Amino acid sequence: MKNKVKWSGVFPAVLIPFNDDYSIDEEGFRALVRWVASHEGVNGIVVNGHTGEIMTLLPEERAEAVRIAADELKGRIPVISGVSAEGTIEAIQHAQAVEKAGGEGILLMPPHSWLRFGMQPDSTVEFFKDVAEAINISIVVHQYPTWTKASYTTSQLLRMAEIPNVVAIKVGQRDMAQYEVDVRALKKNAPDVALLTCHDEYLLPTLIQGIDGALVGFGCFVPDLIAELVKTVKNQDLVAANAVYDRIFELKHAIYKMDEPSSTSHLRMKEAMYQRGLISSSHARRPVLPLTEQEKEEIRQGLLKVGLIKE
């Protein structure tokens, strides 16, 4: 494992385009990764996140997404892959597949059985330790909203931050009071671990807590604006930051009625990117159902309104 280097900047969670038969469109995916990575301030690409529809991808397809992105970027910026599994053994297998495919880090999600049943307090940190010991690449902790049973306590986050592989925490509490408590504790006690907001819907309010960057799906849609927002906040230029954020706010509400991210919001963003010509299709795998023609027209009107497409 390399020495821990403080991460910062924007880490867009990228979509994955499908062919008409719902196989991965490799050429289209390469083009998207190349386009997103071309923006200044983008310091890593995240594949196989929720935005990248990890839940509908087969294990070998998740590894293939990493391989394609890593081959396209050739080490210019790191490729991080989501890892989601119910058991530790499977999580380790996915993490090792990411490493073998050329990924430089994993975004380790909690076992989703915890969402329903909760977890043993010590099992959370042990889960991360077990996966960390099996790989030689970085780990980003994926903090779920506080309203779920899979959200980590401040104490658990601090213990995870002590694991050598853990280089960043994707802070997604969606509870501003708890967010501030966790951020302050982590900044004080784990200053070498990067804090990355994943609050698409609270970007400016969460960035101004003095954190290091953003790992957001909306970074795939407007990477230039997200990078500019992070930069202006880092420079403590609140006037400029508010101007950029006004544009982001206008876009996310005009295009896909942004609230907390969901399968519908990701699909709306996918349709918007398709209409902009940035991906080859807006197909999503079932059980996600296609948008109606009315919803597609709403998105088209939103894109027209904000000037991202023309009549």
Protein backbone atom coordinates (compact mmCIF):
# COMPACT_ATOMS: atom_id res chain seq x y z
CA MET A 1 0.00 0.00 0.00
CA LYS A 2 1.36 3.41 -1.00
CA ASN A 3 1.82 6.18 1.52
CA LYS A 4 -1.45 7.90 2.31
CA VAL A 5 -1.85 11.00 0.11
CA LYS A 6 -4.54 13.55 0.93
CA TRP A 7 -7.21 13.51 -1.77
CA SER A 8 -8.98 16.68 -2.86
CA GLY A 9 -11.07 18.07 -5.69
CA VAL A 10 -13.91 16.47 -7.61
CA PHE A 11 -14.50 12.74 -8.04
CA PRO A 12 -17.49 12.36 -10.40
CA ALA A 13 -19.54 9.20 -10.13
CA VAL A 14 -20.03 8.35 -13.78
CA LEU A 15 -22.98 6.80 -15.55
CA ILE A 16 -22.60 3.70 -17.69
CA PRO A 17 -24.23 3.67 -21.15
CA PHE A 18 -25.81 0.48 -22.47
CA ASN A 19 -26.33 -0.84 -25.97
CA ASP A 20 -29.83 -1.72 -27.17
CA ASP A 21 -29.34 -5.25 -25.83
CA TYR A 22 -28.37 -3.76 -22.42
CA SER A 23 -24.73 -4.80 -22.68
CA ILE A 24 -22.11 -2.22 -21.76
CA ASP A 25 -21.40 0.21 -24.59
CA GLU A 26 -17.62 0.19 -24.28
CA GLU A 27 -16.97 2.86 -26.92
CA GLY A 28 -19.59 5.17 -25.42
CA PHE A 29 -18.31 4.55 -21.89
CA ARG A 30 -14.75 5.33 -22.95
CA ALA A 31 -15.89 8.59 -24.53
CA LEU A 32 -17.80 9.58 -21.39
CA VAL A 33 -14.89 8.80 -19.06
CA ARG A 34 -12.53 10.71 -21.34
CA TRP A 35 -14.84 13.75 -21.43
CA VAL A 36 -15.44 13.86 -17.67
CA ALA A 37 -11.74 13.42 -16.90
CA SER A 38 -10.76 16.23 -19.26
CA HIS A 39 -12.05 18.92 -16.90
CA GLU A 40 -9.63 20.74 -14.62
CA GLY A 41 -10.26 19.95 -10.97
CA VAL A 42 -11.49 16.40 -11.64
CA ASN A 43 -8.98 14.31 -9.70
CA GLY A 44 -10.55 10.87 -9.93
CA ILE A 45 -13.33 8.92 -11.61
CA VAL A 46 -15.77 6.72 -9.70
CA VAL A 47 -17.34 3.80 -11.55
CA ASN A 48 -19.86 1.28 -10.25
CA GLY A 49 -21.45 3.74 -7.86
CA HIS A 50 -25.19 4.03 -7.47
CA THR A 51 -25.06 6.54 -10.33
CA GLY A 52 -23.26 3.84 -12.33
CA GLU A 53 -26.08 1.36 -11.60
CA ILE A 54 -23.89 -1.06 -9.65
CA MET A 55 -26.89 -3.01 -8.41
CA THR A 56 -27.82 -4.19 -11.92
CA LEU A 57 -24.29 -5.05 -13.04
CA LEU A 58 -22.98 -8.60 -12.82
CA PRO A 59 -19.66 -9.13 -10.97
CA GLU A 60 -17.67 -9.54 -14.16
CA GLU A 61 -19.28 -6.40 -15.60
CA ARG A 62 -18.23 -4.36 -12.58
CA ALA A 63 -14.64 -5.47 -13.13
CA GLU A 64 -14.99 -4.73 -16.84
CA ALA A 65 -16.13 -1.16 -16.12
CA VAL A 66 -12.98 -0.66 -14.05
CA ARG A 67 -10.78 -2.17 -16.77
CA ILE A 68 -12.27 0.06 -19.47
CA ALA A 69 -11.96 3.25 -17.42
CA ALA A 70 -8.42 2.45 -16.24
CA ASP A 71 -7.30 1.58 -19.75
CA GLU A 72 -8.79 4.80 -21.12
CA LEU A 73 -7.24 7.04 -18.47
CA LYS A 74 -3.88 5.23 -18.28
CA GLY A 75 -3.08 6.46 -14.78
CA ARG A 76 -3.67 10.17 -15.42
CA ILE A 77 -6.17 10.19 -12.55
CA PRO A 78 -7.24 7.26 -10.37
CA VAL A 79 -10.23 5.04 -11.05
CA ILE A 80 -12.23 4.18 -7.95
CA SER A 81 -14.90 1.49 -8.03
CA GLY A 82 -17.92 0.95 -5.88
CA VAL A 83 -17.96 -2.37 -4.01
CA SER A 84 -21.28 -3.66 -2.74
CA ALA A 85 -21.73 -7.10 -1.23
CA GLU A 86 -23.69 -8.73 1.55
CA GLY A 87 -20.80 -10.72 2.96
CA THR A 88 -17.15 -10.02 3.66
CA ILE A 89 -15.87 -12.87 1.47
CA GLU A 90 -17.73 -11.54 -1.55
CA ALA A 91 -16.70 -7.94 -0.81
CA ILE A 92 -13.06 -9.04 -0.76
CA GLN A 93 -13.48 -10.82 -4.10
CA HIS A 94 -14.97 -7.68 -5.66
CA ALA A 95 -12.22 -5.50 -4.17
CA GLN A 96 -9.49 -7.81 -5.46
CA ALA A 97 -11.13 -7.79 -8.90
CA VAL A 98 -11.00 -3.98 -8.87
CA GLU A 99 -7.29 -4.06 -8.05
CA LYS A 100 -6.58 -6.66 -10.76
CA ALA A 101 -8.52 -4.58 -13.32
CA GLY A 102 -6.38 -1.50 -12.67
CA GLY A 103 -8.47 0.38 -10.13
CA GLU A 104 -6.60 2.47 -7.58
CA GLY A 105 -9.32 2.46 -4.95
CA ILE A 106 -12.70 1.16 -3.87
CA LEU A 107 -15.77 2.93 -2.54
CA LEU A 108 -16.85 0.37 0.03
CA MET A 109 -20.59 0.35 0.65
CA PRO A 110 -22.15 -1.26 3.72
CA PRO A 111 -23.85 -4.64 3.36
CA HIS A 112 -27.41 -3.76 2.48
CA SER A 113 -28.85 -6.26 4.93
CA TRP A 114 -27.79 -3.70 7.51
CA LEU A 115 -30.33 -1.29 6.03
CA ARG A 116 -33.08 -3.63 7.17
CA PHE A 117 -31.70 -5.24 10.30
CA GLY A 118 -28.95 -2.95 11.52
CA MET A 119 -25.50 -4.20 12.44
CA GLN A 120 -23.42 -5.33 15.39
CA PRO A 121 -21.47 -2.23 16.47
CA ASP A 122 -18.05 -3.85 16.07
CA SER A 123 -18.89 -5.57 12.77
CA THR A 124 -18.68 -2.28 10.87
CA VAL A 125 -15.01 -1.59 11.55
CA GLU A 126 -14.11 -5.29 11.29
CA PHE A 127 -15.74 -5.38 7.84
CA PHE A 128 -13.45 -2.57 6.65
CA LYS A 129 -10.37 -4.10 8.30
CA ASP A 130 -10.98 -7.48 6.66
CA VAL A 131 -11.35 -5.97 3.19
CA ALA A 132 -8.39 -3.62 3.72
CA GLU A 133 -6.07 -6.47 4.67
CA ALA A 134 -6.90 -8.30 1.43
CA ILE A 135 -5.99 -5.50 -1.00
CA ASN A 136 -3.19 -3.03 -1.68
CA ILE A 137 -5.31 -0.16 -2.96
CA SER A 138 -7.14 2.73 -1.32
CA ILE A 139 -10.54 2.62 0.38
CA VAL A 140 -13.20 5.32 0.50
CA VAL A 141 -15.74 4.82 3.29
CA HIS A 142 -19.30 5.25 2.04
CA GLN A 143 -21.33 6.90 4.81
CA TYR A 144 -25.08 6.34 4.36
CA PRO A 145 -27.80 8.76 5.55
CA THR A 146 -28.46 8.87 9.28
CA TRP A 147 -32.05 7.77 8.74
CA THR A 148 -30.81 4.34 7.61
CA LYS A 149 -29.66 1.53 9.91
CA ALA A 150 -26.41 1.36 7.94
CA SER A 151 -25.15 4.80 8.95
CA TYR A 152 -21.93 4.82 10.94
CA THR A 153 -21.50 6.62 14.25
CA THR A 154 -18.80 9.23 14.74
CA SER A 155 -16.82 6.73 16.80
CA GLN A 156 -17.02 4.10 14.06
CA LEU A 157 -15.87 6.61 11.42
CA LEU A 158 -12.89 7.57 13.55
CA ARG A 159 -11.88 3.94 13.96
CA MET A 160 -12.24 3.32 10.23
CA ALA A 161 -10.02 6.34 9.57
CA GLU A 162 -7.21 4.60 11.45
CA ILE A 163 -7.05 1.82 8.83
CA PRO A 164 -4.02 2.51 6.59
CA ASN A 165 -5.88 1.90 3.31
CA VAL A 166 -8.67 4.34 4.20
CA VAL A 167 -7.82 7.59 2.41
CA ALA A 168 -11.22 9.26 2.27
CA ILE A 169 -14.74 9.28 3.64
CA LYS A 170 -17.70 9.99 1.41
CA VAL A 171 -19.78 11.91 3.93
CA GLY A 172 -23.45 11.50 3.13
CA GLN A 173 -25.31 11.85 6.42
CA ARG A 174 -28.04 14.07 4.91
CA ASP A 175 -28.54 15.36 8.42
CA MET A 176 -26.73 18.67 8.67
CA ALA A 177 -26.39 18.58 12.45
CA GLN A 178 -24.77 15.12 12.46
CA TYR A 179 -22.74 16.03 9.37
CA GLU A 180 -21.14 18.92 11.23
CA VAL A 181 -20.41 16.79 14.30
CA ASP A 182 -18.74 14.11 12.17
CA VAL A 183 -16.77 16.55 10.01
CA ARG A 184 -15.40 18.42 13.00
CA ALA A 185 -14.39 15.20 14.75
CA LEU A 186 -12.71 13.78 11.65
CA LYS A 187 -10.87 16.99 10.81
CA LYS A 188 -9.51 17.13 14.35
CA ASN A 189 -8.66 13.47 14.87
CA ALA A 190 -8.00 12.16 11.34
CA PRO A 191 -6.60 15.16 9.44
CA ASP A 192 -4.89 12.99 6.79
CA VAL A 193 -8.17 11.39 5.68
CA ALA A 194 -9.97 13.34 2.95
CA LEU A 195 -13.60 14.30 3.47
CA LEU A 196 -15.69 14.33 0.30
CA THR A 197 -19.31 15.47 0.28
CA CYS A 198 -21.77 13.38 -1.68
CA HIS A 199 -24.69 15.74 -1.08
CA ASP A 200 -25.81 16.63 -4.61
CA GLU A 201 -28.72 18.48 -3.05
CA TYR A 202 -26.63 20.32 -0.40
CA LEU A 203 -23.40 20.98 -2.25
CA LEU A 204 -22.55 24.48 -1.11
CA PRO A 205 -23.77 24.11 2.50
CA THR A 206 -21.68 20.95 2.93
CA LEU A 207 -18.57 22.21 1.13
CA ILE A 208 -18.25 25.32 3.28
CA GLN A 209 -17.59 23.13 6.33
CA GLY A 210 -13.97 23.16 5.16
CA ILE A 211 -13.86 19.72 3.60
CA ASP A 212 -11.64 18.53 0.76
CA GLY A 213 -13.92 17.99 -2.21
CA ALA A 214 -16.95 16.28 -3.66
CA LEU A 215 -17.81 12.77 -4.82
CA VAL A 216 -21.13 13.31 -6.56
CA GLY A 217 -23.13 11.95 -9.46
CA PHE A 218 -23.88 15.47 -10.66
CA GLY A 219 -20.16 15.80 -11.33
CA CYS A 220 -20.75 13.53 -14.31
CA PHE A 221 -23.35 15.93 -15.71
CA VAL A 222 -21.57 19.27 -15.19
CA PRO A 223 -18.00 18.48 -14.07
CA ASP A 224 -16.84 21.99 -14.94
CA LEU A 225 -19.35 23.65 -12.60
CA ILE A 226 -18.78 21.23 -9.72
CA ALA A 227 -15.02 21.75 -10.03
CA GLU A 228 -15.47 25.52 -10.12
CA LEU A 229 -17.66 25.40 -7.01
CA VAL A 230 -15.09 23.36 -5.09
CA LYS A 231 -12.35 25.76 -6.21
CA THR A 232 -14.19 28.93 -5.20
CA VAL A 233 -15.11 27.50 -1.80
CA LYS A 234 -11.50 26.42 -1.24
CA ASN A 235 -10.43 30.00 -2.09
CA GLN A 236 -13.03 31.25 0.41
CA ASP A 237 -14.66 33.35 -2.31
CA LEU A 238 -18.25 33.02 -1.15
CA VAL A 239 -19.60 35.54 -3.66
CA ALA A 240 -18.19 33.57 -6.59
CA ALA A 241 -19.24 30.29 -4.98
CA ASN A 242 -22.83 31.48 -4.64
CA ALA A 243 -22.89 32.52 -8.31
CA VAL A 244 -21.68 29.07 -9.41
CA TYR A 245 -24.08 27.35 -7.03
CA ASP A 246 -27.02 29.34 -8.39
CA ARG A 247 -26.25 27.86 -11.80
CA ILE A 248 -25.93 24.34 -10.40
CA PHE A 249 -29.18 24.74 -8.47
CA GLU A 250 -30.97 25.91 -11.61
CA LEU A 251 -29.65 22.98 -13.61
CA LYS A 252 -30.41 20.22 -11.15
CA HIS A 253 -33.97 21.36 -10.60
CA ALA A 254 -34.73 22.19 -14.21
CA ILE A 255 -33.32 18.93 -15.50
CA TYR A 256 -34.29 16.27 -13.00
CA LYS A 257 -36.12 17.81 -10.06
CA MET A 258 -33.26 17.10 -7.71
CA ASP A 259 -33.86 16.08 -4.15
CA GLU A 260 -31.96 13.30 -2.44
CA PRO A 261 -30.58 11.06 -5.21
CA SER A 262 -32.74 8.12 -6.25
CA SER A 263 -33.04 5.67 -9.13
CA THR A 264 -35.42 8.13 -10.79
CA SER A 265 -33.05 11.09 -10.49
CA HIS A 266 -30.16 9.05 -11.91
CA LEU A 267 -32.37 8.00 -14.81
CA ARG A 268 -33.43 11.59 -15.45
CA MET A 269 -29.79 12.65 -15.50
CA LYS A 270 -29.02 9.81 -17.89
CA GLU A 271 -31.79 10.99 -20.22
CA ALA A 272 -30.51 14.56 -20.01
CA MET A 273 -26.99 13.46 -20.91
CA TYR A 274 -28.36 11.42 -23.80
CA GLN A 275 -30.25 14.44 -25.09
CA ARG A 276 -27.04 16.49 -24.82
CA GLY A 277 -25.25 13.88 -26.93
CA LEU A 278 -22.84 12.88 -24.15
CA ILE A 279 -23.87 9.21 -24.03
CA SER A 280 -25.21 6.82 -26.64
CA SER A 281 -28.48 5.88 -24.95
CA SER A 282 -30.54 6.45 -21.83
CA HIS A 283 -31.26 2.76 -21.31
CA ALA A 284 -31.35 1.50 -17.74
CA ARG A 285 -31.69 -2.11 -16.70
CA ARG A 286 -34.79 -3.40 -15.02
CA PRO A 287 -36.24 -3.19 -12.45
CA VAL A 288 -35.75 0.50 -13.28
CA LEU A 289 -38.49 1.35 -15.78
CA PRO A 290 -38.08 3.75 -18.71
CA LEU A 291 -39.20 7.35 -18.41
CA THR A 292 -42.48 8.30 -20.06
CA GLU A 293 -42.49 10.49 -23.16
CA GLN A 294 -43.90 13.28 -21.00
CA GLU A 295 -40.98 12.99 -18.57
CA LYS A 296 -38.51 13.02 -21.45
CA GLU A 297 -40.14 16.15 -22.84
CA GLU A 298 -39.94 17.82 -19.41
CA ILE A 299 -36.22 17.15 -19.42
CA ARG A 300 -35.91 18.52 -22.95
CA GLN A 301 -37.68 21.69 -21.92
CA GLY A 302 -35.43 21.97 -18.89
CA LEU A 303 -32.32 21.63 -21.06
CA LEU A 304 -33.66 24.28 -23.42
CA LYS A 305 -34.42 26.60 -20.53
CA VAL A 306 -30.89 26.45 -19.17
CA GLY A 307 -29.27 26.62 -22.60
CA LEU A 308 -27.65 23.19 -22.70
CA ILE A 309 -29.40 22.26 -25.95
CA LYS A 310 -30.97 24.30 -28.76
CA GLU A 311 -34.19 23.86 -30.72
